[in-house]
Tab-separated table of C-alpha atoms and ligand atoms in Angstrom:
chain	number	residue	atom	x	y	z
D	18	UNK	CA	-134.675	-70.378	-108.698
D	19	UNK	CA	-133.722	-67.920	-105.633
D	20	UNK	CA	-136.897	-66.135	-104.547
D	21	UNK	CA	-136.115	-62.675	-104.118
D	22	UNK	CA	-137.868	-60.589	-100.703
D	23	UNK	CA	-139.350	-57.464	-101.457
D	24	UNK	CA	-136.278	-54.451	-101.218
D	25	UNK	CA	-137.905	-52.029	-98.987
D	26	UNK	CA	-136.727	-48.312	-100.100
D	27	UNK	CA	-136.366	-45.970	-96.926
D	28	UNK	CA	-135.725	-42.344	-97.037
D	29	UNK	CA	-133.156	-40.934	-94.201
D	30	UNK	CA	-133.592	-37.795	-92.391
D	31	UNK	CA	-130.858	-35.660	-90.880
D	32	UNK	CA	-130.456	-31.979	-90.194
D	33	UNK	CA	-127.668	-31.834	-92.432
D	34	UNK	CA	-130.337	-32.892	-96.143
D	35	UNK	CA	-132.474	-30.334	-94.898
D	36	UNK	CA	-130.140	-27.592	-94.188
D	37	UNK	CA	-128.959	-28.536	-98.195
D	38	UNK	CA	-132.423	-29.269	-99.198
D	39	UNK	CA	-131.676	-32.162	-100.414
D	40	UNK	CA	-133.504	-35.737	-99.801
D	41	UNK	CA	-131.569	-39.609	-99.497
D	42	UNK	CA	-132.626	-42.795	-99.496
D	43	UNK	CA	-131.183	-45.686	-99.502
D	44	UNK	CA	-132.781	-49.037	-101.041
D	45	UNK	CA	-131.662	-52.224	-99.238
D	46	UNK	CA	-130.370	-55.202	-101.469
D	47	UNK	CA	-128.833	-56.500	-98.465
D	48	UNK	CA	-132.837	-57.493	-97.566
D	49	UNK	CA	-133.132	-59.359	-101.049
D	50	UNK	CA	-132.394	-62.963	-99.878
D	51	UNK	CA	-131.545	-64.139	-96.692
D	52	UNK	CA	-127.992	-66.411	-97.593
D	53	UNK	CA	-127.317	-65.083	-101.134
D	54	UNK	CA	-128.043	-61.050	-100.621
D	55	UNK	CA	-127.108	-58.096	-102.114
D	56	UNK	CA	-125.874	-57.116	-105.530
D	57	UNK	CA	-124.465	-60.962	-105.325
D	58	UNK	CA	-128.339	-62.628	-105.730
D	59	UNK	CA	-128.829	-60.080	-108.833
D	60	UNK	CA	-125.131	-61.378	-110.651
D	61	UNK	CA	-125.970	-65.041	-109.913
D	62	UNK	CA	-129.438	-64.768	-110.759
D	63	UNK	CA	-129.090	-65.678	-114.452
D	64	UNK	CA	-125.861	-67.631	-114.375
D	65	UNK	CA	-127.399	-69.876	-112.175
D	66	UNK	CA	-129.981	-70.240	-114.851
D	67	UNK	CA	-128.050	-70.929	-117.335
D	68	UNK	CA	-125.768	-73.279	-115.521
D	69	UNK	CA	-129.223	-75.648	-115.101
D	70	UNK	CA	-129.982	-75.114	-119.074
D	71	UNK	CA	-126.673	-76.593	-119.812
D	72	UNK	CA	-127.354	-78.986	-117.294
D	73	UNK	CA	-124.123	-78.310	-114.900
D	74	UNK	CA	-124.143	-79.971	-111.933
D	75	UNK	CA	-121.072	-78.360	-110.518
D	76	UNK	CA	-120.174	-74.155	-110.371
D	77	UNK	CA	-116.735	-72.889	-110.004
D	78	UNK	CA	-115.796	-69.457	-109.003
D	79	UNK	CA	-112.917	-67.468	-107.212
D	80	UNK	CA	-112.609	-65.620	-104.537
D	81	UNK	CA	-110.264	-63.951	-101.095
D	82	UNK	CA	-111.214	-65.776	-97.862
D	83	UNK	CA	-113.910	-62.720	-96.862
D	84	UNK	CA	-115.524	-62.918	-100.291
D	85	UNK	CA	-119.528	-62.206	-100.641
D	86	UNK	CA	-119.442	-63.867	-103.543
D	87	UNK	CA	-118.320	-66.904	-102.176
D	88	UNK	CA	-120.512	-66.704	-99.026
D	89	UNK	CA	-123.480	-65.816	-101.772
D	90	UNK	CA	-122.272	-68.788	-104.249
D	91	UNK	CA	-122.300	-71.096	-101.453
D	92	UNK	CA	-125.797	-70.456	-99.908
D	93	UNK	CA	-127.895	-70.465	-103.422
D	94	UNK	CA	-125.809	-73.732	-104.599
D	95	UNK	CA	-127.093	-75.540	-101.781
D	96	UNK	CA	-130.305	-74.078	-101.944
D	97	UNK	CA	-130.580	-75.025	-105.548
D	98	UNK	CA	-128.638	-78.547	-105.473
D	99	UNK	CA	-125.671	-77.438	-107.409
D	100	UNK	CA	-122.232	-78.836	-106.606
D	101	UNK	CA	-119.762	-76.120	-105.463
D	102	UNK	CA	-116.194	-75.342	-105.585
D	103	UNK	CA	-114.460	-71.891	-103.988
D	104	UNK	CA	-111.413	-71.421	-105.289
D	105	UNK	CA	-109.776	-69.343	-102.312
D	106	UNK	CA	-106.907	-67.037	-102.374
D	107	UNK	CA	-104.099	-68.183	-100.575
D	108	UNK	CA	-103.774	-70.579	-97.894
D	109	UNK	CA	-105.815	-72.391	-95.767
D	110	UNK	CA	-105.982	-71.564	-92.237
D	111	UNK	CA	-107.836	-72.975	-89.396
D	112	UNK	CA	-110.027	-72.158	-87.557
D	113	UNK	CA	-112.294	-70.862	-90.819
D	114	UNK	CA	-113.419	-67.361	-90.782
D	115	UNK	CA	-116.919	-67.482	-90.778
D	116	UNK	CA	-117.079	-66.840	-94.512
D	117	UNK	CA	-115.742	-69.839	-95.462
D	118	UNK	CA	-116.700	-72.007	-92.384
D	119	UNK	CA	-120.316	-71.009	-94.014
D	120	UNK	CA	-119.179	-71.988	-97.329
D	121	UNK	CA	-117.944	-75.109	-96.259
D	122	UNK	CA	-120.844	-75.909	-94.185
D	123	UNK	CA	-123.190	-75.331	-96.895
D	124	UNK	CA	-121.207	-78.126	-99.014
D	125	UNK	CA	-119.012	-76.099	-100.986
D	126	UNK	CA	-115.494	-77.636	-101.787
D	127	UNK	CA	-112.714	-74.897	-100.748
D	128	UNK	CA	-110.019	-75.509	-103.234
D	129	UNK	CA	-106.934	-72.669	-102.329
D	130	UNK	CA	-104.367	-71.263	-104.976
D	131	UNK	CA	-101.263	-69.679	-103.549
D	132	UNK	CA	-101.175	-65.825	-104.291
D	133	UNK	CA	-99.087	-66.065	-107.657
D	134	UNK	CA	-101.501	-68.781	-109.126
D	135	UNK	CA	-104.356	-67.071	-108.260
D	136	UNK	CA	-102.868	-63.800	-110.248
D	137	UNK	CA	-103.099	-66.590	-113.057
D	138	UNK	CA	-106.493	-67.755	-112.774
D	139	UNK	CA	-107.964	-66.438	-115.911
D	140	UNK	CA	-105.586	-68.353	-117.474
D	141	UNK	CA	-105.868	-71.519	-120.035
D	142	UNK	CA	-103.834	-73.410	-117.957
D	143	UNK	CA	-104.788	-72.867	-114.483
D	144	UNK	CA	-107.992	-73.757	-115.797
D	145	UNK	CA	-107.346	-76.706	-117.485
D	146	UNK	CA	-105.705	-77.558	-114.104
D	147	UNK	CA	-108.760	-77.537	-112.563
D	148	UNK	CA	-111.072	-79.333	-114.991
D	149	UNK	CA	-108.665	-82.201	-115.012
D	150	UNK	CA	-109.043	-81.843	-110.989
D	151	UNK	CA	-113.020	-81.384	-110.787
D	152	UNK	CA	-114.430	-82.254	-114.015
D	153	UNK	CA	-116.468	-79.865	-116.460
D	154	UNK	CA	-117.854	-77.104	-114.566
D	155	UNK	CA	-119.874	-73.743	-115.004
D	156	UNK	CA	-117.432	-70.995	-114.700
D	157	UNK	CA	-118.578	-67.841	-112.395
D	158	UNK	CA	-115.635	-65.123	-112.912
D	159	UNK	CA	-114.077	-63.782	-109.056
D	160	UNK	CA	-117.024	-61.398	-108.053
D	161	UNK	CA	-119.571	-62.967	-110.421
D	162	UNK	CA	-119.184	-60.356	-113.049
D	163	UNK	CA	-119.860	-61.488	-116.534
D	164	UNK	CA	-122.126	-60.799	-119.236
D	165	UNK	CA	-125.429	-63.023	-117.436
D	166	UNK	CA	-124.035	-61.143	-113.947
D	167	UNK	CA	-125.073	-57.277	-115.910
D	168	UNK	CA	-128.127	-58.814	-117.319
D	169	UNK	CA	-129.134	-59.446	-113.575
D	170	UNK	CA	-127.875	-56.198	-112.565
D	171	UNK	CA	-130.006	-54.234	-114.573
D	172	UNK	CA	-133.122	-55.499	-112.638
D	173	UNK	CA	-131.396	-53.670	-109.607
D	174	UNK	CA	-133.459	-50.302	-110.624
D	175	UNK	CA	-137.428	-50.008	-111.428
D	176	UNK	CA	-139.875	-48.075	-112.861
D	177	UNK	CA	-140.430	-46.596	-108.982
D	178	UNK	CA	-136.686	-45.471	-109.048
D	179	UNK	CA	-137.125	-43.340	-111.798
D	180	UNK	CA	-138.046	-40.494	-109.535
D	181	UNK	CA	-134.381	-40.076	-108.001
D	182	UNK	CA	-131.671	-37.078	-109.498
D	183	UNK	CA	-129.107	-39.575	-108.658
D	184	UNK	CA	-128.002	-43.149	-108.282
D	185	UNK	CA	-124.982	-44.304	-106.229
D	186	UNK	CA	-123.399	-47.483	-105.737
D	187	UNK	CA	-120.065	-49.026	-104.335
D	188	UNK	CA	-117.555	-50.182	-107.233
D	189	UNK	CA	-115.933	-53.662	-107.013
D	190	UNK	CA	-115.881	-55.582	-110.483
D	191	UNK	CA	-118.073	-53.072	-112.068
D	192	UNK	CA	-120.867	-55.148	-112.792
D	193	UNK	CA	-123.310	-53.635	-110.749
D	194	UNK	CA	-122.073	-50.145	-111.685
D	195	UNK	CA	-122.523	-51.443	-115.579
D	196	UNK	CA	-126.172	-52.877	-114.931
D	197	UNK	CA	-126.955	-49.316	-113.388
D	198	UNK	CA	-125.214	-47.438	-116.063
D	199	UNK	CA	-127.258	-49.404	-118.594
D	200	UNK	CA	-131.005	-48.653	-116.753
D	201	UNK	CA	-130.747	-44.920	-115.521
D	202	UNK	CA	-132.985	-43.000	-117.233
D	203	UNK	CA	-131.822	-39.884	-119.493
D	204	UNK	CA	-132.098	-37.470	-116.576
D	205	UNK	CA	-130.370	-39.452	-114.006
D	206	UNK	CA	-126.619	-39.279	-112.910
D	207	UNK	CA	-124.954	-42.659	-111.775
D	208	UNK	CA	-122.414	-42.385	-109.344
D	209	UNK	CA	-120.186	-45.152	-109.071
D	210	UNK	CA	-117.751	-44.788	-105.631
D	211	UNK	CA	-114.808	-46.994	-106.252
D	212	UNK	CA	-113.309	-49.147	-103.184
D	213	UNK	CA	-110.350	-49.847	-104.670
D	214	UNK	CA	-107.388	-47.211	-104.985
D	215	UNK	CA	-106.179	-45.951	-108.305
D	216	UNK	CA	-107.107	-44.442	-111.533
D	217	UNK	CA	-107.036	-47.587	-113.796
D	218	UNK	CA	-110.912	-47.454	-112.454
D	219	UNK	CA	-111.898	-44.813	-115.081
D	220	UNK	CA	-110.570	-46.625	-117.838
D	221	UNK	CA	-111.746	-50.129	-116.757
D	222	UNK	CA	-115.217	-49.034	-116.249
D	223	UNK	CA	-115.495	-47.366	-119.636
D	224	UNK	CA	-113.809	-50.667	-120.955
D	225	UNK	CA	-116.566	-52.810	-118.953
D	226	UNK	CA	-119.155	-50.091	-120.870
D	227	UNK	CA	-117.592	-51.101	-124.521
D	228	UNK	CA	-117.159	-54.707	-123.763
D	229	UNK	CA	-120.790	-55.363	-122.792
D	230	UNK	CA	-122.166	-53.158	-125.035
D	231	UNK	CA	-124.104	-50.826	-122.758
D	232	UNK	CA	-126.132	-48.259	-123.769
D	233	UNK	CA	-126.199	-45.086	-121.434
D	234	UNK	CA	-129.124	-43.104	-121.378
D	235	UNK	CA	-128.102	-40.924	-118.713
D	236	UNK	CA	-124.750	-39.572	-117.209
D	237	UNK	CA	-122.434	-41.418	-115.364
D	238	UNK	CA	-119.156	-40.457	-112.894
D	239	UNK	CA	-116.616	-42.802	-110.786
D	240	UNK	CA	-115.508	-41.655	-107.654
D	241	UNK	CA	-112.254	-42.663	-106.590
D	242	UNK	CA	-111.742	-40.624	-103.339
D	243	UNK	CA	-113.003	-42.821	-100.971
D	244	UNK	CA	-111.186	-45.948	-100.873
D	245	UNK	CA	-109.893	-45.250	-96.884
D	246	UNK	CA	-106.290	-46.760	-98.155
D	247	UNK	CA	-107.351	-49.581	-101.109
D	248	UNK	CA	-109.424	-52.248	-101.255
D	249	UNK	CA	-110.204	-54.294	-97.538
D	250	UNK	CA	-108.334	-51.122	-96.008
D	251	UNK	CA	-109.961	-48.988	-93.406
D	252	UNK	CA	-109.276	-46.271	-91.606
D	253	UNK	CA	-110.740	-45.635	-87.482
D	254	UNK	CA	-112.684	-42.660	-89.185
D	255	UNK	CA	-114.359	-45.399	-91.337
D	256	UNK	CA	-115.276	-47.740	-88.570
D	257	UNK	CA	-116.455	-44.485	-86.679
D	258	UNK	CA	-118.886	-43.150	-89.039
D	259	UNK	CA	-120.095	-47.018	-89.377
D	260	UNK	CA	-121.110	-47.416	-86.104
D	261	UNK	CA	-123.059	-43.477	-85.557
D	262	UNK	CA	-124.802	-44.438	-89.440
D	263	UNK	CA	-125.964	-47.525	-86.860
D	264	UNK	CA	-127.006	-46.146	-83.849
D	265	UNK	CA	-128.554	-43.378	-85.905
D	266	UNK	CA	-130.334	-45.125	-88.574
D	267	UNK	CA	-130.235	-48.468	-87.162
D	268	UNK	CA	-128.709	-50.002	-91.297
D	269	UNK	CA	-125.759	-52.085	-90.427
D	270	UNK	CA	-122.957	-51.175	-93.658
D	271	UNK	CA	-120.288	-53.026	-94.121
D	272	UNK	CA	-116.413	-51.994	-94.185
D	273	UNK	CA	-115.639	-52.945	-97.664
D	274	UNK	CA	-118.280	-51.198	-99.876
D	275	UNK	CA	-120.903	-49.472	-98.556
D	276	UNK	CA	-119.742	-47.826	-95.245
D	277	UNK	CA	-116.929	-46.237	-98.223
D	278	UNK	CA	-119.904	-45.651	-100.333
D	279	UNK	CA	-121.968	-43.695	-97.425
D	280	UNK	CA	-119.505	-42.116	-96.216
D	281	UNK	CA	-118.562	-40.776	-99.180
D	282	UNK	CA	-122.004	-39.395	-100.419
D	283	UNK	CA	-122.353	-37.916	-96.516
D	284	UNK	CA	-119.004	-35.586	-97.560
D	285	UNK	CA	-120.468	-34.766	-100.867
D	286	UNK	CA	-123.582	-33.330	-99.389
D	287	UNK	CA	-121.835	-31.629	-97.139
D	288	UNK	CA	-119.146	-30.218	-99.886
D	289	UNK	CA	-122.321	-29.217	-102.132
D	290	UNK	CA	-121.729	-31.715	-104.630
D	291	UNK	CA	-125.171	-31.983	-105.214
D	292	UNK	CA	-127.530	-29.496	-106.353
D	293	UNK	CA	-130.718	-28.464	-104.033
D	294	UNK	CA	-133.798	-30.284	-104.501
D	295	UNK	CA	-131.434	-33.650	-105.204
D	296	UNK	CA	-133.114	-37.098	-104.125
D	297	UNK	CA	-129.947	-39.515	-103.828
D	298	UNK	CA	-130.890	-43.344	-104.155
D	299	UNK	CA	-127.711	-44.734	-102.302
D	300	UNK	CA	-127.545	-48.923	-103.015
D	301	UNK	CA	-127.002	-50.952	-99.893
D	302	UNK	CA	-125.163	-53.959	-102.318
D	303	UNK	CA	-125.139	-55.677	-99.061
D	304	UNK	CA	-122.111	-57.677	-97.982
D	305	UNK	CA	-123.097	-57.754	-94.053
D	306	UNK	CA	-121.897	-61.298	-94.155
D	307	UNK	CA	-118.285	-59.909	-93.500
D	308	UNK	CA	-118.621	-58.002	-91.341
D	309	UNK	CA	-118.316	-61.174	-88.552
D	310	UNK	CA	-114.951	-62.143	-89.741
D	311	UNK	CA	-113.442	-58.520	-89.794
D	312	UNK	CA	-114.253	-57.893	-86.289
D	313	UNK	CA	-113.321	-61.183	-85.647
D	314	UNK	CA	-109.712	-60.306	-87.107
D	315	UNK	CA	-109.243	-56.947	-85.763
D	316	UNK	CA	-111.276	-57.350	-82.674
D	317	UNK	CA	-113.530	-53.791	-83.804
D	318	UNK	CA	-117.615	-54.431	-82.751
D	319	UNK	CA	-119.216	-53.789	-85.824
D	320	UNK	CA	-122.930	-54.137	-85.617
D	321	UNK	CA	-124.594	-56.337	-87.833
S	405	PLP	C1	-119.325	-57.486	-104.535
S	405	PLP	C2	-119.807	-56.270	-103.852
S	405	PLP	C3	-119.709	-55.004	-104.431
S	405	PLP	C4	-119.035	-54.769	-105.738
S	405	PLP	O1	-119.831	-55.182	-106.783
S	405	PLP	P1	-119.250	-55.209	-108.258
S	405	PLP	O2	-120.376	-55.630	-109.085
S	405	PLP	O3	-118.127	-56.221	-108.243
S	405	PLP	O4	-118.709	-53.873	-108.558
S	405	PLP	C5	-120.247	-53.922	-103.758
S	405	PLP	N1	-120.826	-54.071	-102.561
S	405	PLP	C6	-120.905	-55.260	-101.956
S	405	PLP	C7	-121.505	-55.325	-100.609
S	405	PLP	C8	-120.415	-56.400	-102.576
S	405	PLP	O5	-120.508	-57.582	-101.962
C-alpha cells in the first residue's frame, strides 16, 4: 500500500489571532505522500485495497483536465502496479497541462468524454460503454468519493486533534467533509467551506450524512460564502491573499480549495465568528499539483 509521511501540525501566528485571542493551525495533508497527497491519498487509501482483494488489475475514474484526483489516481496506480484509465472531461488538447501530461506519463490511459456524455457518466450505459471498451474495471466515482473514500477520511483526524474548538475543511464531493463530520468529537464544530456556488450544498451534504450513515457527535456548518464566483473561479483578491499567506507563512494553497478555505476562515476571525479562546484546525487537503497548470493558463505566478 501507499506509505503515508508523518502530517506535521503547525500553529500560525499573526497580530490579528492575538488581538481576537484566538489560536490557528493548520495540519498539512498536502505533506502526506509525495505523488498521491492530500485528502486524495486518504479517499484512495481503501479503494485501492479493495480493488487488489477483488483482484482488479485495472481502476477507472473521472475527472476535468486539472483534477487532483486524477493526478493522485495516476501516481499511486503506478506506484502500486494497477492499470489506469482517466476518463477526462472534454477534449483533448495538446500540449497536456501538466496534470494530465503527469497522468499520462505515469501510464495512465486518458480516455475523454465530450461535455454532455460526461453529464451522463453515472449512467448504465455510458458505463457499459466503457467496459465493452476496457474490460472489467474497479470503479473510483469523479473525486474518489464513495463509501471506502469516507472510511479513509475518517483517519484524517486523531486522538491529538481532539484539543481544537473547531475543524475546517474545503468542500468538493463532500467526502472529506463526511469523514470529518463522522470523527469530531462532541465538543467540536466542523466547518465545511464550500468551493462551489449555490445552496444545493446544504442539502447534498446532509444527503451525503444519511446516505453513509454517519453518526455526528459534534456540530457541523457549511459555508457557502466563499466560492470567489463557483467552482475553478477566482477572483485577483483570491490570488492576492494566496501569494501574502506565502510570503508570510511560507504554505503554498492552492486556488481551488484551500486558498477559498483560508481565506475564508481569515474573514471570519476578523468578523468575530469565532469565540475567544478558539483553536481553529484549518485542513490543507492539498491539491498543489494544480497550481502549475493554472498559472500556466492564466499566466498568474503562484508559488508552489
Ligand atoms: C478534492 C479536493 C477537495 C475536495 O474534497 P471532497 O472530498 O471532494 O470534498 C478539497 N481540497 C483539495 C485540495 C482537493 O484536491
Amino acid at each position: 500500500m501507499l506509505n503515508p509521511n508523518e502530517i506535521p501540525t503547525q500553529e500560525l501566528f499573526f497580530p490579528l489571532l492575538k488581538e481576537k485571542g484566538i489560536r490557528l493551525s493548520i495540519k498539512r495533508l498536502d505533506q502526506v505522500h509525495d505523488l498521491a497527497s492530500g485528502n486524495k491519498f486518504f479517499k484512495l487509501k481503501y479503494n485501492l485495497e479493495e480493488a487488489k482483494r477483488q483482484h482488479k488489475s485495472l481502476l477507472l475514474t473521472f475527472g476535468g483536465a486539472f483534477s487532483n484526483h486524477i493526478y493522485a489516481l495516476a501516481a499511486a496506480s503506478q506506484r502500486l502496479g494497477f492499470e489506469s484509465i482517466g476518463v477526462i472531461r472534454g477534449e483533448r488538447t495538446l500540449p497536456l497541462n501538466p496534470t494530465l501530461a503527469f497522468a499520462e506519463y505515469t501510464g495512465m490511459h486518458l480516455h475523454y468524454l465530450n461535455r454532455s456524455e460526461y453529464r451522463r457518466k453515472n449512467e448504465e450505459e455510458i458505463l457499459q460503454n466503457l467496459k465493452e471498451k476496457f474490460g472489467d474495471f474497479y470503479l473510483i466515482p469523479e473525486g474518489g468519493t464513495n463509501e471506502l473514500a469516507i472510511k479513509g477520511t475518517k483517519e484524517i483526524l486523531t486522538d491529538a486533534d481532539l484539543e481544537f474548538s473547531h475543524i475546517a475543511t474545503s468542500i468538493g464531493t463532500g467526502g472529506t467533509f463526511g469523514g470529518l463530520a463522522g470523527s469530531i468529537g462532541k465538543d467540536q464544530h466542523l466547518l465545511g467551506f464550500s468551493a462551489l456556488k449555490g445552496d444545493f450544498i446544504f442539502k447534498e451534504m446532509e444527503d451525503l450524512i444519511k446516505k453513509y450513515k454517519i453518526l455526528v457527535s459534534g456540530k457541523y456548518q457549511i459555508i457557502n460564502g466563499y466560492h470567489f464566483g463557483g467552482y475553478g473561479k477566482t477572483k485577483p483578491e483570491l490570488i492576492a491573499f494566496i501569494r501574502q499567506f506565502y510570503n508570510q507563512f511560507q504554505i503554498p494553497l492552492d486556488q481551488v480549495y484551500t486558498g477559498k478555505l483560508m481565506f475564508g476562515i481569515f474573514d471570519l476571525i476578523e468578523r468575530d465568528f469565532f469565540p475567544e479562546d478558539s483553536h481553529i484546525l484549518a485542513i490543507h487537503t492539498g491539491g498543489l499539483q494544480g497550481i502549475a497548470g493554472f498559472n500556466q493558463k492564466y499566466g498568474t505566478e503562484l508559488p508552489l
